[in-house]
mmCIF file with all atom_site columns, C-alpha atoms in Angstrom:
data_model
loop_
_atom_site.group_PDB
_atom_site.id
_atom_site.type_symbol
_atom_site.label_atom_id
_atom_site.label_alt_id
_atom_site.label_comp_id
_atom_site.label_asym_id
_atom_site.label_entity_id
_atom_site.label_seq_id
_atom_site.pdbx_PDB_ins_code
_atom_site.Cartn_x
_atom_site.Cartn_y
_atom_site.Cartn_z
_atom_site.occupancy
_atom_site.B_iso_or_equiv
_atom_site.pdbx_formal_charge
_atom_site.auth_seq_id
_atom_site.auth_comp_id
_atom_site.auth_asym_id
_atom_site.auth_atom_id
_atom_site.pdbx_PDB_model_num
ATOM 1   C CA . UNK D 1 1   ? 33.574 105.060 214.709 1.00 80.00 ? 14  UNK D CA 1
ATOM 2   C CA . UNK D 1 2   ? 35.354 101.694 214.802 1.00 89.00 ? 15  UNK D CA 1
ATOM 3   C CA . UNK D 1 3   ? 37.276 102.370 218.008 1.00 92.00 ? 16  UNK D CA 1
ATOM 4   C CA . UNK D 1 4   ? 34.139 103.663 219.694 1.00 92.00 ? 17  UNK D CA 1
ATOM 5   C CA . UNK D 1 5   ? 32.207 100.562 218.614 1.00 93.00 ? 18  UNK D CA 1
ATOM 6   C CA . UNK D 1 6   ? 34.986 98.239  219.812 1.00 95.00 ? 19  UNK D CA 1
ATOM 7   C CA . UNK D 1 7   ? 34.921 100.035 223.183 1.00 95.00 ? 20  UNK D CA 1
ATOM 8   C CA . UNK D 1 8   ? 31.157 99.671  223.360 1.00 94.00 ? 21  UNK D CA 1
ATOM 9   C CA . UNK D 1 9   ? 31.386 95.934  222.705 1.00 95.00 ? 22  UNK D CA 1
ATOM 10  C CA . UNK D 1 10  ? 34.547 95.040  224.632 1.00 96.00 ? 23  UNK D CA 1
ATOM 11  C CA . UNK D 1 11  ? 35.208 97.765  227.175 1.00 95.00 ? 24  UNK D CA 1
ATOM 12  C CA . UNK D 1 12  ? 38.636 99.266  227.751 1.00 95.00 ? 25  UNK D CA 1
ATOM 13  C CA . UNK D 1 13  ? 41.035 98.928  224.823 1.00 96.00 ? 26  UNK D CA 1
ATOM 14  C CA . UNK D 1 14  ? 44.776 99.378  224.593 1.00 96.00 ? 27  UNK D CA 1
ATOM 15  C CA . UNK D 1 15  ? 45.404 101.436 221.456 1.00 96.00 ? 28  UNK D CA 1
ATOM 16  C CA . UNK D 1 16  ? 48.608 102.065 219.527 1.00 97.00 ? 29  UNK D CA 1
ATOM 17  C CA . UNK D 1 17  ? 49.530 105.316 217.882 1.00 96.00 ? 30  UNK D CA 1
ATOM 18  C CA . UNK D 1 18  ? 48.041 105.993 214.454 1.00 96.00 ? 31  UNK D CA 1
ATOM 19  C CA . UNK D 1 19  ? 50.245 105.667 211.383 1.00 97.00 ? 32  UNK D CA 1
ATOM 20  C CA . UNK D 1 20  ? 49.574 106.904 207.863 1.00 96.00 ? 33  UNK D CA 1
ATOM 21  C CA . UNK D 1 21  ? 50.748 104.756 204.983 1.00 94.00 ? 34  UNK D CA 1
ATOM 22  C CA . UNK D 1 22  ? 50.358 104.700 201.238 1.00 91.00 ? 35  UNK D CA 1
ATOM 23  C CA . UNK D 1 23  ? 47.985 102.160 199.735 1.00 86.00 ? 36  UNK D CA 1
ATOM 24  C CA . UNK D 1 24  ? 49.648 98.835  198.961 1.00 82.00 ? 37  UNK D CA 1
ATOM 25  C CA . UNK D 1 25  ? 48.690 96.797  195.908 1.00 80.00 ? 38  UNK D CA 1
ATOM 26  C CA . UNK D 1 26  ? 46.643 99.531  194.232 1.00 82.00 ? 39  UNK D CA 1
ATOM 27  C CA . UNK D 1 27  ? 46.518 103.283 193.627 1.00 84.00 ? 40  UNK D CA 1
ATOM 28  C CA . UNK D 1 28  ? 44.336 104.880 196.243 1.00 84.00 ? 41  UNK D CA 1
ATOM 29  C CA . UNK D 1 29  ? 44.115 107.209 199.192 1.00 86.00 ? 42  UNK D CA 1
ATOM 30  C CA . UNK D 1 30  ? 46.505 106.822 202.097 1.00 90.00 ? 43  UNK D CA 1
ATOM 31  C CA . UNK D 1 31  ? 45.420 104.562 204.950 1.00 90.00 ? 44  UNK D CA 1
ATOM 32  C CA . UNK D 1 32  ? 45.378 105.279 208.665 1.00 91.00 ? 45  UNK D CA 1
ATOM 33  C CA . UNK D 1 33  ? 46.499 102.243 210.651 1.00 94.00 ? 46  UNK D CA 1
ATOM 34  C CA . UNK D 1 34  ? 46.489 101.305 214.302 1.00 96.00 ? 47  UNK D CA 1
ATOM 35  C CA . UNK D 1 35  ? 46.333 98.218  216.467 1.00 97.00 ? 48  UNK D CA 1
ATOM 36  C CA . UNK D 1 36  ? 44.066 97.631  219.439 1.00 97.00 ? 49  UNK D CA 1
ATOM 37  C CA . UNK D 1 37  ? 44.225 95.031  222.146 1.00 97.00 ? 50  UNK D CA 1
ATOM 38  C CA . UNK D 1 38  ? 40.992 93.891  223.728 1.00 97.00 ? 51  UNK D CA 1
ATOM 39  C CA . UNK D 1 39  ? 39.833 91.312  226.221 1.00 96.00 ? 52  UNK D CA 1
ATOM 40  C CA . UNK D 1 40  ? 36.924 89.037  225.347 1.00 96.00 ? 53  UNK D CA 1
ATOM 41  C CA . UNK D 1 41  ? 35.389 85.710  226.235 1.00 96.00 ? 54  UNK D CA 1
ATOM 42  C CA . UNK D 1 42  ? 34.361 85.312  222.589 1.00 97.00 ? 55  UNK D CA 1
ATOM 43  C CA . UNK D 1 43  ? 35.991 82.675  220.427 1.00 96.00 ? 56  UNK D CA 1
ATOM 44  C CA . UNK D 1 44  ? 38.173 83.807  217.535 1.00 96.00 ? 57  UNK D CA 1
ATOM 45  C CA . UNK D 1 45  ? 35.339 82.968  215.130 1.00 96.00 ? 58  UNK D CA 1
ATOM 46  C CA . UNK D 1 46  ? 32.879 85.042  217.174 1.00 96.00 ? 59  UNK D CA 1
ATOM 47  C CA . UNK D 1 47  ? 35.317 87.969  217.181 1.00 96.00 ? 60  UNK D CA 1
ATOM 48  C CA . UNK D 1 48  ? 35.507 87.718  213.382 1.00 95.00 ? 61  UNK D CA 1
ATOM 49  C CA . UNK D 1 49  ? 31.698 87.891  213.243 1.00 94.00 ? 62  UNK D CA 1
ATOM 50  C CA . UNK D 1 50  ? 31.745 90.993  215.448 1.00 95.00 ? 63  UNK D CA 1
ATOM 51  C CA . UNK D 1 51  ? 34.374 92.570  213.209 1.00 92.00 ? 64  UNK D CA 1
ATOM 52  C CA . UNK D 1 52  ? 32.196 91.931  210.169 1.00 90.00 ? 65  UNK D CA 1
ATOM 53  C CA . UNK D 1 53  ? 29.235 93.560  211.943 1.00 91.00 ? 66  UNK D CA 1
ATOM 54  C CA . UNK D 1 54  ? 31.366 96.666  212.592 1.00 91.00 ? 67  UNK D CA 1
ATOM 55  C CA . UNK D 1 55  ? 32.380 96.703  208.914 1.00 86.00 ? 68  UNK D CA 1
ATOM 56  C CA . UNK D 1 56  ? 28.693 96.676  208.012 1.00 85.00 ? 69  UNK D CA 1
ATOM 57  C CA . UNK D 1 57  ? 28.000 99.578  210.399 1.00 84.00 ? 70  UNK D CA 1
ATOM 58  C CA . UNK D 1 58  ? 30.727 101.552 208.620 1.00 80.00 ? 71  UNK D CA 1
ATOM 59  C CA . UNK D 1 59  ? 29.151 100.863 205.224 1.00 75.00 ? 72  UNK D CA 1
ATOM 60  C CA . UNK D 1 60  ? 31.766 98.420  203.998 1.00 64.00 ? 73  UNK D CA 1
ATOM 61  C CA . UNK D 1 61  ? 30.468 96.023  201.401 1.00 68.00 ? 74  UNK D CA 1
ATOM 62  C CA . UNK D 1 62  ? 32.425 92.916  200.510 1.00 62.00 ? 75  UNK D CA 1
ATOM 63  C CA . UNK D 1 63  ? 33.205 92.673  196.830 1.00 60.00 ? 76  UNK D CA 1
ATOM 64  C CA . UNK D 1 64  ? 35.492 90.836  194.518 1.00 47.00 ? 77  UNK D CA 1
ATOM 65  C CA . UNK D 1 65  ? 38.252 93.469  194.600 1.00 51.00 ? 78  UNK D CA 1
ATOM 66  C CA . UNK D 1 66  ? 40.459 92.872  197.651 1.00 57.00 ? 79  UNK D CA 1
ATOM 67  C CA . UNK D 1 67  ? 42.881 95.591  196.535 1.00 53.00 ? 80  UNK D CA 1
ATOM 68  C CA . UNK D 1 68  ? 40.655 98.671  196.665 1.00 52.00 ? 81  UNK D CA 1
ATOM 69  C CA . UNK D 1 69  ? 39.891 101.583 198.973 1.00 55.00 ? 82  UNK D CA 1
ATOM 70  C CA . UNK D 1 70  ? 37.369 100.891 201.708 1.00 58.00 ? 83  UNK D CA 1
ATOM 71  C CA . UNK D 1 71  ? 35.852 102.879 204.543 1.00 64.00 ? 84  UNK D CA 1
ATOM 72  C CA . UNK D 1 72  ? 37.176 100.505 207.201 1.00 82.00 ? 85  UNK D CA 1
ATOM 73  C CA . UNK D 1 73  ? 39.342 97.403  207.415 1.00 82.00 ? 86  UNK D CA 1
ATOM 74  C CA . UNK D 1 74  ? 39.615 95.563  210.722 1.00 90.00 ? 87  UNK D CA 1
ATOM 75  C CA . UNK D 1 75  ? 41.584 92.334  210.932 1.00 92.00 ? 88  UNK D CA 1
ATOM 76  C CA . UNK D 1 76  ? 42.014 89.918  213.797 1.00 97.00 ? 89  UNK D CA 1
ATOM 77  C CA . UNK D 1 77  ? 45.798 89.722  213.857 1.00 97.00 ? 90  UNK D CA 1
ATOM 78  C CA . UNK D 1 78  ? 46.405 87.407  216.799 1.00 98.00 ? 91  UNK D CA 1
ATOM 79  C CA . UNK D 1 79  ? 44.293 85.519  219.286 1.00 97.00 ? 92  UNK D CA 1
ATOM 80  C CA . UNK D 1 80  ? 46.470 84.526  222.232 1.00 95.00 ? 93  UNK D CA 1
ATOM 81  C CA . UNK D 1 81  ? 48.819 81.847  220.873 1.00 96.00 ? 94  UNK D CA 1
ATOM 82  C CA . UNK D 1 82  ? 46.233 80.307  218.527 1.00 97.00 ? 95  UNK D CA 1
ATOM 83  C CA . UNK D 1 83  ? 47.410 79.150  215.105 1.00 97.00 ? 96  UNK D CA 1
ATOM 84  C CA . UNK D 1 84  ? 44.370 78.587  212.895 1.00 96.00 ? 97  UNK D CA 1
ATOM 85  C CA . UNK D 1 85  ? 44.341 79.212  209.140 1.00 93.00 ? 98  UNK D CA 1
ATOM 86  C CA . UNK D 1 86  ? 40.711 78.248  208.566 1.00 90.00 ? 99  UNK D CA 1
ATOM 87  C CA . UNK D 1 87  ? 38.354 80.980  207.458 1.00 88.00 ? 100 UNK D CA 1
ATOM 88  C CA . UNK D 1 88  ? 37.153 83.236  208.894 1.00 87.00 ? 101 UNK D CA 1
ATOM 89  C CA . UNK D 1 89  ? 39.766 83.132  211.660 1.00 94.00 ? 102 UNK D CA 1
ATOM 90  C CA . UNK D 1 90  ? 43.188 82.949  209.936 1.00 94.00 ? 103 UNK D CA 1
ATOM 91  C CA . UNK D 1 91  ? 45.510 83.778  212.871 1.00 97.00 ? 104 UNK D CA 1
ATOM 92  C CA . UNK D 1 92  ? 48.206 84.784  213.147 1.00 98.00 ? 105 UNK D CA 1
ATOM 93  C CA . UNK D 1 93  ? 47.645 87.001  210.132 1.00 96.00 ? 106 UNK D CA 1
ATOM 94  C CA . UNK D 1 94  ? 50.550 86.864  207.701 1.00 95.00 ? 107 UNK D CA 1
ATOM 95  C CA . UNK D 1 95  ? 50.195 90.679  207.501 1.00 94.00 ? 108 UNK D CA 1
ATOM 96  C CA . UNK D 1 96  ? 51.848 90.928  210.929 1.00 97.00 ? 109 UNK D CA 1
ATOM 97  C CA . UNK D 1 97  ? 55.232 90.016  209.481 1.00 97.00 ? 110 UNK D CA 1
ATOM 98  C CA . UNK D 1 98  ? 54.713 91.402  205.954 1.00 96.00 ? 111 UNK D CA 1
ATOM 99  C CA . UNK D 1 99  ? 53.643 95.028  206.396 1.00 95.00 ? 112 UNK D CA 1
ATOM 100 C CA . UNK D 1 100 ? 55.129 97.868  208.403 1.00 96.00 ? 113 UNK D CA 1
ATOM 101 C CA . UNK D 1 101 ? 51.671 99.374  208.958 1.00 95.00 ? 114 UNK D CA 1
ATOM 102 C CA . UNK D 1 102 ? 50.696 96.240  210.905 1.00 97.00 ? 115 UNK D CA 1
ATOM 103 C CA . UNK D 1 103 ? 53.958 95.306  212.606 1.00 98.00 ? 116 UNK D CA 1
ATOM 104 C CA . UNK D 1 104 ? 54.980 98.811  213.755 1.00 98.00 ? 117 UNK D CA 1
ATOM 105 C CA . UNK D 1 105 ? 51.837 99.610  215.767 1.00 98.00 ? 118 UNK D CA 1
ATOM 106 C CA . UNK D 1 106 ? 51.737 96.036  217.089 1.00 98.00 ? 119 UNK D CA 1
ATOM 107 C CA . UNK D 1 107 ? 55.367 96.253  218.237 1.00 98.00 ? 120 UNK D CA 1
ATOM 108 C CA . UNK D 1 108 ? 54.599 99.599  219.878 1.00 98.00 ? 121 UNK D CA 1
ATOM 109 C CA . UNK D 1 109 ? 51.553 98.261  221.702 1.00 97.00 ? 122 UNK D CA 1
ATOM 110 C CA . UNK D 1 110 ? 52.940 94.859  222.700 1.00 97.00 ? 123 UNK D CA 1
ATOM 111 C CA . UNK D 1 111 ? 56.718 94.781  222.223 1.00 98.00 ? 124 UNK D CA 1
ATOM 112 C CA . UNK D 1 112 ? 57.234 91.657  224.351 1.00 98.00 ? 125 UNK D CA 1
ATOM 113 C CA . UNK D 1 113 ? 54.359 89.704  222.798 1.00 98.00 ? 126 UNK D CA 1
ATOM 114 C CA . UNK D 1 114 ? 55.691 86.579  221.125 1.00 98.00 ? 127 UNK D CA 1
ATOM 115 C CA . UNK D 1 115 ? 54.575 85.551  217.665 1.00 98.00 ? 128 UNK D CA 1
ATOM 116 C CA . UNK D 1 116 ? 52.934 82.128  218.062 1.00 98.00 ? 129 UNK D CA 1
ATOM 117 C CA . UNK D 1 117 ? 54.804 80.643  215.083 1.00 98.00 ? 130 UNK D CA 1
ATOM 118 C CA . UNK D 1 118 ? 58.256 82.280  215.146 1.00 98.00 ? 131 UNK D CA 1
ATOM 119 C CA . UNK D 1 119 ? 58.583 82.642  218.913 1.00 98.00 ? 132 UNK D CA 1
ATOM 120 C CA . UNK D 1 120 ? 60.193 86.061  218.453 1.00 98.00 ? 133 UNK D CA 1
ATOM 121 C CA . UNK D 1 121 ? 58.797 89.157  220.118 1.00 98.00 ? 134 UNK D CA 1
ATOM 122 C CA . UNK D 1 122 ? 57.022 91.798  218.079 1.00 98.00 ? 135 UNK D CA 1
ATOM 123 C CA . UNK D 1 123 ? 59.852 94.202  218.913 1.00 98.00 ? 136 UNK D CA 1
ATOM 124 C CA . UNK D 1 124 ? 62.426 91.720  217.573 1.00 98.00 ? 137 UNK D CA 1
ATOM 125 C CA . UNK D 1 125 ? 60.429 91.348  214.384 1.00 98.00 ? 138 UNK D CA 1
ATOM 126 C CA . UNK D 1 126 ? 60.175 95.142  214.032 1.00 98.00 ? 139 UNK D CA 1
ATOM 127 C CA . UNK D 1 127 ? 63.903 95.592  214.587 1.00 98.00 ? 140 UNK D CA 1
ATOM 128 C CA . UNK D 1 128 ? 64.627 93.014  211.849 1.00 97.00 ? 141 UNK D CA 1
ATOM 129 C CA . UNK D 1 129 ? 62.024 94.437  209.448 1.00 97.00 ? 142 UNK D CA 1
ATOM 130 C CA . UNK D 1 130 ? 63.024 96.474  206.376 1.00 95.00 ? 143 UNK D CA 1
ATOM 131 C CA . UNK D 1 131 ? 61.475 99.654  207.752 1.00 92.00 ? 144 UNK D CA 1
ATOM 132 C CA . UNK D 1 132 ? 62.090 101.599 204.531 1.00 91.00 ? 145 UNK D CA 1
ATOM 133 C CA . UNK D 1 133 ? 60.090 99.142  202.416 1.00 88.00 ? 146 UNK D CA 1
ATOM 134 C CA . UNK D 1 134 ? 56.831 100.857 203.268 1.00 88.00 ? 147 UNK D CA 1
ATOM 135 C CA . UNK D 1 135 ? 57.355 104.145 205.129 1.00 94.00 ? 148 UNK D CA 1
ATOM 136 C CA . UNK D 1 136 ? 54.995 105.234 207.872 1.00 97.00 ? 149 UNK D CA 1
ATOM 137 C CA . UNK D 1 137 ? 54.095 108.661 209.171 1.00 96.00 ? 150 UNK D CA 1
ATOM 138 C CA . UNK D 1 138 ? 53.008 109.039 212.787 1.00 97.00 ? 151 UNK D CA 1
ATOM 139 C CA . UNK D 1 139 ? 49.825 111.130 212.834 1.00 96.00 ? 152 UNK D CA 1
ATOM 140 C CA . UNK D 1 140 ? 47.743 112.744 215.548 1.00 94.00 ? 153 UNK D CA 1
ATOM 141 C CA . UNK D 1 141 ? 44.147 111.603 215.181 1.00 90.00 ? 154 UNK D CA 1
ATOM 142 C CA . UNK D 1 142 ? 41.209 112.051 217.542 1.00 86.00 ? 155 UNK D CA 1
ATOM 143 C CA . UNK D 1 143 ? 39.748 108.559 217.684 1.00 80.00 ? 156 UNK D CA 1
ATOM 144 C CA . UNK D 1 144 ? 36.622 109.738 219.494 1.00 68.00 ? 157 UNK D CA 1
ATOM 145 C CA . UNK D 1 145 ? 35.313 111.615 216.438 1.00 64.00 ? 158 UNK D CA 1
ATOM 146 C CA . UNK D 1 146 ? 33.101 110.053 213.773 1.00 54.00 ? 159 UNK D CA 1
#
């Protein structure tokens, strides 16, 4: 549903492979993770508003428990070379360098993309990352289904 809605709003997307990972920070179902690249004339803040609208379409309700299962979790990871830590934008997301389930699909999709703070490419960051700290499983998922 999310990929279809992003396509509807933004047109053609570049999409990484899908990776399964265990929940981090709480006991819960495994997560399916991927990264998409899109082109938009929207500001970073407007993109965050669009993301929240897609969360609402998926039935996600914001609550006090950040570390819990949810039907959908979309994050704006990067926005060109913007560095902005003010809510709701917060780019680059610290998750990019902290979690394999973010960095691996990002490095696959855009290996030569440079992190706006470190200056290293996503591939360099992935190669330096402790890849055993949070194992990933490549999965085959049809992203056109609901």
